[in-house]
Amino acid sequence: MVNWRMFAAALTVIGIFVVQTGAALADGIIIPIPPPDRPIQPIPMLSIKYHRVTVSIDNQVASTSIDQVFVNDSNYELEGTYIFPLPEEAAISEFAMYVDGERLEGEVLDRDEARRIYEDIVRRQRDPALLEYMGRNAFRARIYPIAPHSEKRVQLEYTEILPMDNGLVRYVYPLDTERFSAKPIEDVSIHIDIRSREAIKSVYSPSHDIAVERDGDYRASVGYEDHNVKPDTDFSLYYSVSSEDIGLNLLSYKPQRNEDGFFLMLVSPAVEVAKQEVVAKDVVIVLDVSGSMRGEKLSQAKEALKFILDNLNDEDRFNIIAFSTGLRRYATELRPAEEKEDAWTFVEGLRAAGGTNIERALVEAMAMGKRGRPQVVIFLTDGLATEGVTDTQKIIENVNEAARGDVRLFAFGIGDEVNTILLDTLAQAHRGTTNYVRPGQDIQAEVSNFYAKISTPVLADLRLDFGDVLAEDVYPDPLPDLFVGSQLVVVGRYRDGGDTTITLSGEVNDRPQKFTYEDITFRDRGGEHFIARLWAIRRVGYLLGQIRLHGEDKELVDEIVELAVAYGIVTPYTSFLIREDVDILSPAGRAGVAREEFETMNVSPLIEAGAEAVARSVEENRLRKTDTGVIGGYGDNAVKIVADKTFVNRGGKWTDTAYDESKMSPIRIKFGSEEYFNLLAANPQWGRYLALDKFMIVVLDGQAYEIEE
């Protein structure tokens, strides 16, 4: 039998954690226990005021300090049990806990003891969520008293040695409080300082949007924070160390040996490079000065141009083309960077008036560069073409014809009245990107932040050779240039695993460069399953863009439907996934959905400009460029991702999208029965799926199981 205090302590770790990147843990939490002489129904959960994490990583040894403040909003004095589930692969060397400044004794529950407690609680509580934590240790401590309307500050410290895989060091912090905080957490933050004897190359999080600050080649700081949220995703961080000029590291995932695998590659140059290693470039700024740019828009655009001029490298050349009905040029040809002060005087004198002759300005800009160095065209406009050539396809043809082979076109659409088809088509055709500055956003900040990232290229015209491994559907496509302080996240599919040599080639100041990486291993089986979903999200973004820019294609629509269902990719353009009135659980049903979507596209007019067009382009770019693989915000209560599986809510029952109701006969198992626990005991890794709900349909090793009351 399990006593009440042990029972309540173990309840701490009950929770469903659905995450794209894999199995997860709950971070430290207090489970309150009412006084025995005053039963409280229901027992009030504590709120978390803030949750701050500070991590120091020194050559793979990570010291984690946690600072949490819990609030008892009830009118009762409570006792609590604090439990912190330990990271699954962590080798914990030290553990210390303080409550309101006083060191507190605690104990570590081993896996066997925890499992016995967990199974008994699942039986008694009729709640499978605890199955998520089968086979894991946990730290436990008693906290008493917790006065009514008071706060308890809990501080925890532990040290672990981080594992390395394929040259990548991985740190994971459990950050799941969704089930346990009574209110959203006011402040959540994680700060990590990394030090290494070898140069740090890539710093990457597949789970959260992070800010990275580099202090030379051997130190890096990582920051994440949010406010008024209930975190539901483990914080995961990878970093690599290498003495190579350009580091390259690979993660791969292969569900089965007879299925395609997926890979994620991180390519990163050094933070500090010599002048001769910087690629000299030509920068042509094309600025819309038509009447609609009058006022704050033109003022902000001018400040953005000043930032670009101030950050030209010594060997760069530049020019400025201002256009409206006609053109104004700073110079008739590219000028050296030392003339940037004179150019600023030219920019200050620009005034907004007239129409918008986009075609003439871009044709001249594209033809201005010289062979032997990359040309960057930065194009800012807030309107549609109203002068000269105004037909979208004709403008595209003329600009493409004028362009040299190594031009990069980066377009900024200001406001919503811009031609998204024109901007996106030209940017994709010329190794660039489109950025939309929506109403209310700061043009200067958007352009300056962008240029800071691309101001110092170290390798242009990138190409990858995968050696003996057949790689396909690689994104981004084409590969962009590599810049100082940046990293390139490449994803793709591969056929067969094995060892290979990867060759990265490109050009530095018209000189061919080649970097060779030997003994790179693509897995034959297993790996990090978040990679497959990241690839699928980028693929869907690419396919949506192809349809919007080049017209409807039934095969592309079919593929979008299959990917959205398989990987739980819910966007405004794949919302069929959350509709219960459509059948997505059989091939015939998905074919019907694809047919319906295709027919809808066929009768819908092509929208080039306006808020709807810009929103769609922004969404496609978000999918194509994502590095985290965490795409949410649409139908979160109708779709759940558990490790490598997607579940949809059908009639109140979570159903695995791998379930084909037309062909599969599920084995029915009563929740909490001996058969249920025997199945779990034989396959403990299935606990993460069964933890989702006590009524569900899941496909495991090709067999469907229906868990029922």
mmCIF file of C-alpha atoms in Angstrom, residues 63-306:
data_model
loop_
_atom_site.group_PDB
_atom_site.id
_atom_site.type_symbol
_atom_site.label_atom_id
_atom_site.label_comp_id
_atom_site.label_asym_id
_atom_site.label_seq_id
_atom_site.Cartn_x
_atom_site.Cartn_y
_atom_site.Cartn_z
ATOM 1 C CA SER A 63 25.752 23.244 -13.322
ATOM 2 C CA THR A 64 22.054 24.149 -13.186
ATOM 3 C CA SER A 65 20.577 26.564 -10.636
ATOM 4 C CA ILE A 66 16.782 26.864 -10.371
ATOM 5 C CA ASP A 67 14.932 29.644 -8.594
ATOM 6 C CA GLN A 68 11.148 29.334 -8.224
ATOM 7 C CA VAL A 69 8.602 31.176 -6.148
ATOM 8 C CA PHE A 70 5.368 29.323 -5.348
ATOM 9 C CA VAL A 71 2.242 31.132 -4.109
ATOM 10 C CA ASN A 72 -0.476 29.689 -1.889
ATOM 11 C CA ASP A 73 -3.536 31.695 -2.927
ATOM 12 C CA SER A 74 -5.859 29.725 -0.638
ATOM 13 C CA ASN A 75 -7.103 30.509 2.863
ATOM 14 C CA TYR A 76 -5.510 27.328 4.262
ATOM 15 C CA GLU A 77 -2.127 26.429 5.652
ATOM 16 C CA LEU A 78 -0.754 23.585 3.547
ATOM 17 C CA GLU A 79 2.026 21.055 3.592
ATOM 18 C CA GLY A 80 3.696 20.304 0.281
ATOM 19 C CA THR A 81 5.911 17.758 -1.365
ATOM 20 C CA TYR A 82 8.392 19.042 -3.907
ATOM 21 C CA ILE A 83 9.389 16.689 -6.695
ATOM 22 C CA PHE A 84 11.870 17.301 -9.489
ATOM 23 C CA PRO A 85 11.982 14.568 -12.175
ATOM 24 C CA LEU A 86 15.601 14.089 -13.181
ATOM 25 C CA PRO A 87 16.688 14.373 -16.814
ATOM 26 C CA GLU A 88 16.534 10.889 -18.268
ATOM 27 C CA GLU A 89 20.184 10.583 -19.315
ATOM 28 C CA ALA A 90 21.740 12.880 -16.723
ATOM 29 C CA ALA A 91 24.586 11.653 -14.527
ATOM 30 C CA ILE A 92 23.783 13.778 -11.456
ATOM 31 C CA SER A 93 26.843 14.371 -9.278
ATOM 32 C CA GLU A 94 25.478 16.922 -6.797
ATOM 33 C CA PHE A 95 22.049 17.937 -5.549
ATOM 34 C CA ALA A 96 21.207 20.755 -3.121
ATOM 35 C CA MET A 97 17.873 22.358 -2.220
ATOM 36 C CA TYR A 98 17.026 25.527 -0.297
ATOM 37 C CA VAL A 99 13.611 26.784 0.831
ATOM 38 C CA ASP A 100 13.507 30.445 1.840
ATOM 39 C CA GLY A 101 17.281 30.314 2.324
ATOM 40 C CA GLU A 102 17.358 27.186 4.520
ATOM 41 C CA ARG A 103 18.996 24.003 3.190
ATOM 42 C CA LEU A 104 16.454 21.194 3.002
ATOM 43 C CA GLU A 105 17.055 17.472 3.055
ATOM 44 C CA GLY A 106 15.597 15.381 0.284
ATOM 45 C CA GLU A 107 15.882 11.965 -1.326
ATOM 46 C CA VAL A 108 16.265 10.512 -4.776
ATOM 47 C CA LEU A 109 13.677 7.886 -5.715
ATOM 48 C CA ASP A 110 15.245 5.198 -7.883
ATOM 49 C CA ARG A 111 13.540 3.946 -11.038
ATOM 50 C CA ASP A 112 12.181 0.720 -9.563
ATOM 51 C CA GLU A 113 10.707 2.441 -6.525
ATOM 52 C CA ALA A 114 9.193 5.155 -8.681
ATOM 53 C CA ARG A 115 7.687 2.600 -11.063
ATOM 54 C CA ARG A 116 5.935 0.719 -8.252
ATOM 55 C CA ILE A 117 4.470 3.951 -6.924
ATOM 56 C CA TYR A 118 3.460 5.146 -10.378
ATOM 57 C CA GLU A 119 1.610 1.971 -11.344
ATOM 58 C CA ASP A 120 -0.316 1.943 -8.086
ATOM 59 C CA ILE A 121 -1.313 5.596 -8.517
ATOM 60 C CA VAL A 122 -2.461 5.018 -12.095
ATOM 61 C CA ARG A 123 -4.680 2.171 -10.883
ATOM 62 C CA ARG A 124 -6.146 4.207 -8.037
ATOM 63 C CA GLN A 125 -6.499 7.551 -9.764
ATOM 64 C CA ARG A 126 -7.659 6.224 -13.119
ATOM 65 C CA ASP A 127 -5.258 8.711 -14.712
ATOM 66 C CA PRO A 128 -2.622 7.404 -17.161
ATOM 67 C CA ALA A 129 -0.574 10.618 -17.301
ATOM 68 C CA LEU A 130 1.984 9.232 -14.851
ATOM 69 C CA LEU A 131 2.999 6.593 -17.400
ATOM 70 C CA GLU A 132 5.026 9.343 -19.103
ATOM 71 C CA TYR A 133 7.614 9.025 -16.317
ATOM 72 C CA MET A 134 8.032 5.283 -16.048
ATOM 73 C CA GLY A 135 11.615 4.244 -15.462
ATOM 74 C CA ARG A 136 12.886 7.643 -14.303
ATOM 75 C CA ASN A 137 14.423 8.838 -11.083
ATOM 76 C CA ALA A 138 13.054 11.797 -9.159
ATOM 77 C CA PHE A 139 14.225 14.074 -6.334
ATOM 78 C CA ARG A 140 11.691 14.523 -3.500
ATOM 79 C CA ALA A 141 11.554 16.800 -0.443
ATOM 80 C CA ARG A 142 8.926 17.805 2.172
ATOM 81 C CA ILE A 143 7.990 21.488 2.551
ATOM 82 C CA TYR A 144 6.043 22.639 5.619
ATOM 83 C CA PRO A 145 4.328 24.897 6.464
ATOM 84 C CA ILE A 146 3.001 26.877 3.520
ATOM 85 C CA ALA A 147 1.000 29.689 5.105
ATOM 86 C CA PRO A 148 -2.177 30.986 3.450
ATOM 87 C CA HIS A 149 -1.628 33.810 0.952
ATOM 88 C CA SER A 150 2.135 33.423 1.269
ATOM 89 C CA GLU A 151 5.084 32.642 -0.971
ATOM 90 C CA LYS A 152 7.718 29.891 -0.826
ATOM 91 C CA ARG A 153 10.995 30.391 -2.628
ATOM 92 C CA VAL A 154 12.620 27.137 -3.730
ATOM 93 C CA GLN A 155 16.180 27.005 -5.015
ATOM 94 C CA LEU A 156 17.683 23.848 -6.468
ATOM 95 C CA GLU A 157 21.160 23.108 -7.779
ATOM 96 C CA TYR A 158 22.544 20.078 -9.545
ATOM 97 C CA THR A 159 25.532 19.171 -11.683
ATOM 98 C CA GLU A 160 25.654 16.756 -14.593
ATOM 99 C CA ILE A 161 27.988 15.635 -17.343
ATOM 100 C CA LEU A 162 26.467 16.288 -20.759
ATOM 101 C CA PRO A 163 26.536 13.636 -23.492
ATOM 102 C CA MET A 164 28.039 14.254 -26.924
ATOM 103 C CA ASP A 165 26.687 12.732 -30.143
ATOM 104 C CA ASN A 166 28.314 13.257 -33.551
ATOM 105 C CA GLY A 167 30.258 16.200 -32.163
ATOM 106 C CA LEU A 168 27.144 17.861 -30.667
ATOM 107 C CA VAL A 169 26.788 18.385 -26.921
ATOM 108 C CA ARG A 170 23.191 18.281 -25.693
ATOM 109 C CA TYR A 171 21.662 19.981 -22.654
ATOM 110 C CA VAL A 172 18.023 19.414 -21.642
ATOM 111 C CA TYR A 173 16.115 21.231 -18.927
ATOM 112 C CA PRO A 174 12.663 19.949 -17.890
ATOM 113 C CA LEU A 175 10.217 22.831 -18.361
ATOM 114 C CA ASP A 176 6.697 21.372 -18.161
ATOM 115 C CA THR A 177 4.388 23.080 -15.689
ATOM 116 C CA GLU A 178 1.209 23.170 -17.755
ATOM 117 C CA ARG A 179 -0.761 20.788 -15.529
ATOM 118 C CA PHE A 180 0.387 22.119 -12.176
ATOM 119 C CA SER A 181 0.488 25.905 -11.918
ATOM 120 C CA ALA A 182 -2.896 27.335 -10.949
ATOM 121 C CA LYS A 183 -2.186 30.417 -13.060
ATOM 122 C CA PRO A 184 0.121 31.351 -15.925
ATOM 123 C CA ILE A 185 3.670 31.992 -14.724
ATOM 124 C CA GLU A 186 4.530 35.677 -14.665
ATOM 125 C CA ASP A 187 8.175 35.227 -15.609
ATOM 126 C CA VAL A 188 10.030 32.264 -17.135
ATOM 127 C CA SER A 189 13.678 32.598 -18.109
ATOM 128 C CA ILE A 190 16.677 30.418 -18.894
ATOM 129 C CA HIS A 191 20.203 31.788 -19.186
ATOM 130 C CA ILE A 192 23.114 29.572 -20.202
ATOM 131 C CA ASP A 193 26.820 30.447 -20.293
ATOM 132 C CA ILE A 194 28.966 28.056 -22.337
ATOM 133 C CA ARG A 195 32.743 27.864 -22.126
ATOM 134 C CA SER A 196 34.971 25.492 -24.070
ATOM 135 C CA ARG A 197 38.669 24.879 -24.618
ATOM 136 C CA GLU A 198 37.845 24.202 -28.266
ATOM 137 C CA ALA A 199 36.146 26.786 -30.478
ATOM 138 C CA ILE A 200 32.351 26.784 -30.178
ATOM 139 C CA LYS A 201 30.688 26.622 -33.601
ATOM 140 C CA SER A 202 26.939 25.890 -33.652
ATOM 141 C CA VAL A 203 24.517 26.833 -30.869
ATOM 142 C CA TYR A 204 21.026 25.535 -31.654
ATOM 143 C CA SER A 205 17.719 24.901 -29.920
ATOM 144 C CA PRO A 206 15.085 22.716 -31.615
ATOM 145 C CA SER A 207 12.525 23.547 -28.937
ATOM 146 C CA HIS A 208 12.613 27.312 -28.277
ATOM 147 C CA ASP A 209 13.445 30.593 -29.961
ATOM 148 C CA ILE A 210 16.686 31.642 -28.297
ATOM 149 C CA ALA A 211 19.005 34.632 -28.443
ATOM 150 C CA VAL A 212 22.700 33.796 -28.748
ATOM 151 C CA GLU A 213 25.504 36.206 -27.931
ATOM 152 C CA ARG A 214 29.068 35.254 -28.823
ATOM 153 C CA ASP A 215 32.116 36.496 -26.909
ATOM 154 C CA GLY A 216 34.879 35.275 -29.173
ATOM 155 C CA ASP A 217 35.233 31.691 -30.343
ATOM 156 C CA TYR A 218 35.333 30.049 -26.909
ATOM 157 C CA ARG A 219 32.353 31.547 -25.063
ATOM 158 C CA ALA A 220 28.671 31.859 -25.813
ATOM 159 C CA SER A 221 25.614 33.050 -23.902
ATOM 160 C CA VAL A 222 22.119 31.753 -24.591
ATOM 161 C CA GLY A 223 18.931 33.415 -23.419
ATOM 162 C CA TYR A 224 15.242 32.520 -23.445
ATOM 163 C CA GLU A 225 12.421 34.256 -21.613
ATOM 164 C CA ASP A 226 8.658 34.569 -21.715
ATOM 165 C CA HIS A 227 5.890 36.051 -19.615
ATOM 166 C CA ASN A 228 2.412 34.982 -18.484
ATOM 167 C CA VAL A 229 2.726 31.486 -19.934
ATOM 168 C CA LYS A 230 2.418 27.862 -18.881
ATOM 169 C CA PRO A 231 5.479 26.213 -20.416
ATOM 170 C CA ASP A 232 4.777 22.809 -21.910
ATOM 171 C CA THR A 233 8.007 21.996 -23.762
ATOM 172 C CA ASP A 234 11.362 20.763 -22.511
ATOM 173 C CA PHE A 235 14.133 23.253 -23.184
ATOM 174 C CA SER A 236 16.662 21.512 -25.426
ATOM 175 C CA LEU A 237 20.008 22.963 -26.540
ATOM 176 C CA TYR A 238 22.774 21.640 -28.764
ATOM 177 C CA TYR A 239 26.205 23.126 -29.264
ATOM 178 C CA SER A 240 29.264 21.918 -31.123
ATOM 179 C CA VAL A 241 32.994 22.455 -30.706
ATOM 180 C CA SER A 242 35.528 22.160 -33.497
ATOM 181 C CA SER A 243 38.928 23.411 -34.593
ATOM 182 C CA GLU A 244 37.721 23.550 -38.225
ATOM 183 C CA ASP A 245 37.338 26.935 -39.930
ATOM 184 C CA ILE A 246 33.741 25.945 -40.661
ATOM 185 C CA GLY A 247 32.146 23.402 -38.347
ATOM 186 C CA LEU A 248 29.691 20.805 -39.658
ATOM 187 C CA ASN A 249 27.645 18.504 -37.442
ATOM 188 C CA LEU A 250 24.878 16.044 -38.225
ATOM 189 C CA LEU A 251 21.878 14.593 -36.406
ATOM 190 C CA SER A 252 19.821 11.922 -38.143
ATOM 191 C CA TYR A 253 16.670 9.903 -37.569
ATOM 192 C CA LYS A 254 15.426 6.763 -39.293
ATOM 193 C CA PRO A 255 12.110 5.304 -38.111
ATOM 194 C CA GLN A 256 12.676 1.883 -39.726
ATOM 195 C CA ARG A 257 15.453 0.412 -41.826
ATOM 196 C CA ASN A 258 13.114 0.112 -44.815
ATOM 197 C CA GLU A 259 11.909 3.737 -44.529
ATOM 198 C CA ASP A 260 13.551 7.005 -45.529
ATOM 199 C CA GLY A 261 15.608 8.743 -42.893
ATOM 200 C CA PHE A 262 15.774 12.449 -42.039
ATOM 201 C CA PHE A 263 18.791 14.539 -41.163
ATOM 202 C CA LEU A 264 19.574 17.909 -39.647
ATOM 203 C CA MET A 265 22.939 19.494 -40.399
ATOM 204 C CA LEU A 266 24.441 22.498 -38.618
ATOM 205 C CA VAL A 267 27.045 24.487 -40.547
ATOM 206 C CA SER A 268 28.815 27.285 -38.667
ATOM 207 C CA PRO A 269 31.885 29.435 -39.322
ATOM 208 C CA ALA A 270 34.162 30.877 -36.674
ATOM 209 C CA VAL A 271 33.006 34.015 -34.869
ATOM 210 C CA GLU A 272 36.282 35.825 -35.477
ATOM 211 C CA VAL A 273 37.755 35.768 -38.994
ATOM 212 C CA ALA A 274 40.665 37.528 -40.656
ATOM 213 C CA LYS A 275 39.950 40.296 -43.168
ATOM 214 C CA GLN A 276 41.193 38.213 -46.084
ATOM 215 C CA GLU A 277 38.637 35.530 -45.213
ATOM 216 C CA VAL A 278 35.688 37.917 -45.582
ATOM 217 C CA VAL A 279 33.946 37.799 -48.954
ATOM 218 C CA ALA A 280 33.952 41.226 -50.643
ATOM 219 C CA LYS A 281 30.494 42.045 -52.000
ATOM 220 C CA ASP A 282 28.620 44.624 -54.032
ATOM 221 C CA VAL A 283 25.569 46.148 -52.339
ATOM 222 C CA VAL A 284 22.879 47.936 -54.364
ATOM 223 C CA ILE A 285 20.083 49.517 -52.332
ATOM 224 C CA VAL A 286 16.865 50.098 -54.286
ATOM 225 C CA LEU A 287 14.558 52.463 -52.410
ATOM 226 C CA ASP A 288 10.956 53.320 -53.258
ATOM 227 C CA VAL A 289 10.471 57.114 -52.953
ATOM 228 C CA SER A 290 6.992 57.242 -54.518
ATOM 229 C CA GLY A 291 4.380 59.492 -52.929
ATOM 230 C CA SER A 292 3.019 56.763 -50.678
ATOM 231 C CA MET A 293 6.390 56.571 -48.848
ATOM 232 C CA ARG A 294 6.016 60.153 -47.630
ATOM 233 C CA GLY A 295 6.473 60.800 -43.904
ATOM 234 C CA GLU A 296 7.531 58.281 -41.262
ATOM 235 C CA LYS A 297 8.040 55.401 -43.717
ATOM 236 C CA LEU A 298 10.676 57.283 -45.707
ATOM 237 C CA SER A 299 12.326 58.606 -42.531
ATOM 238 C CA GLN A 300 12.697 55.092 -41.133
ATOM 239 C CA ALA A 301 13.905 53.762 -44.480
ATOM 240 C CA LYS A 302 16.589 56.459 -44.607
ATOM 241 C CA GLU A 303 17.846 55.479 -41.147
ATOM 242 C CA ALA A 304 17.981 51.856 -42.291
ATOM 243 C CA LEU A 305 20.077 52.880 -45.293
ATOM 244 C CA LYS A 306 22.440 54.779 -42.989
#
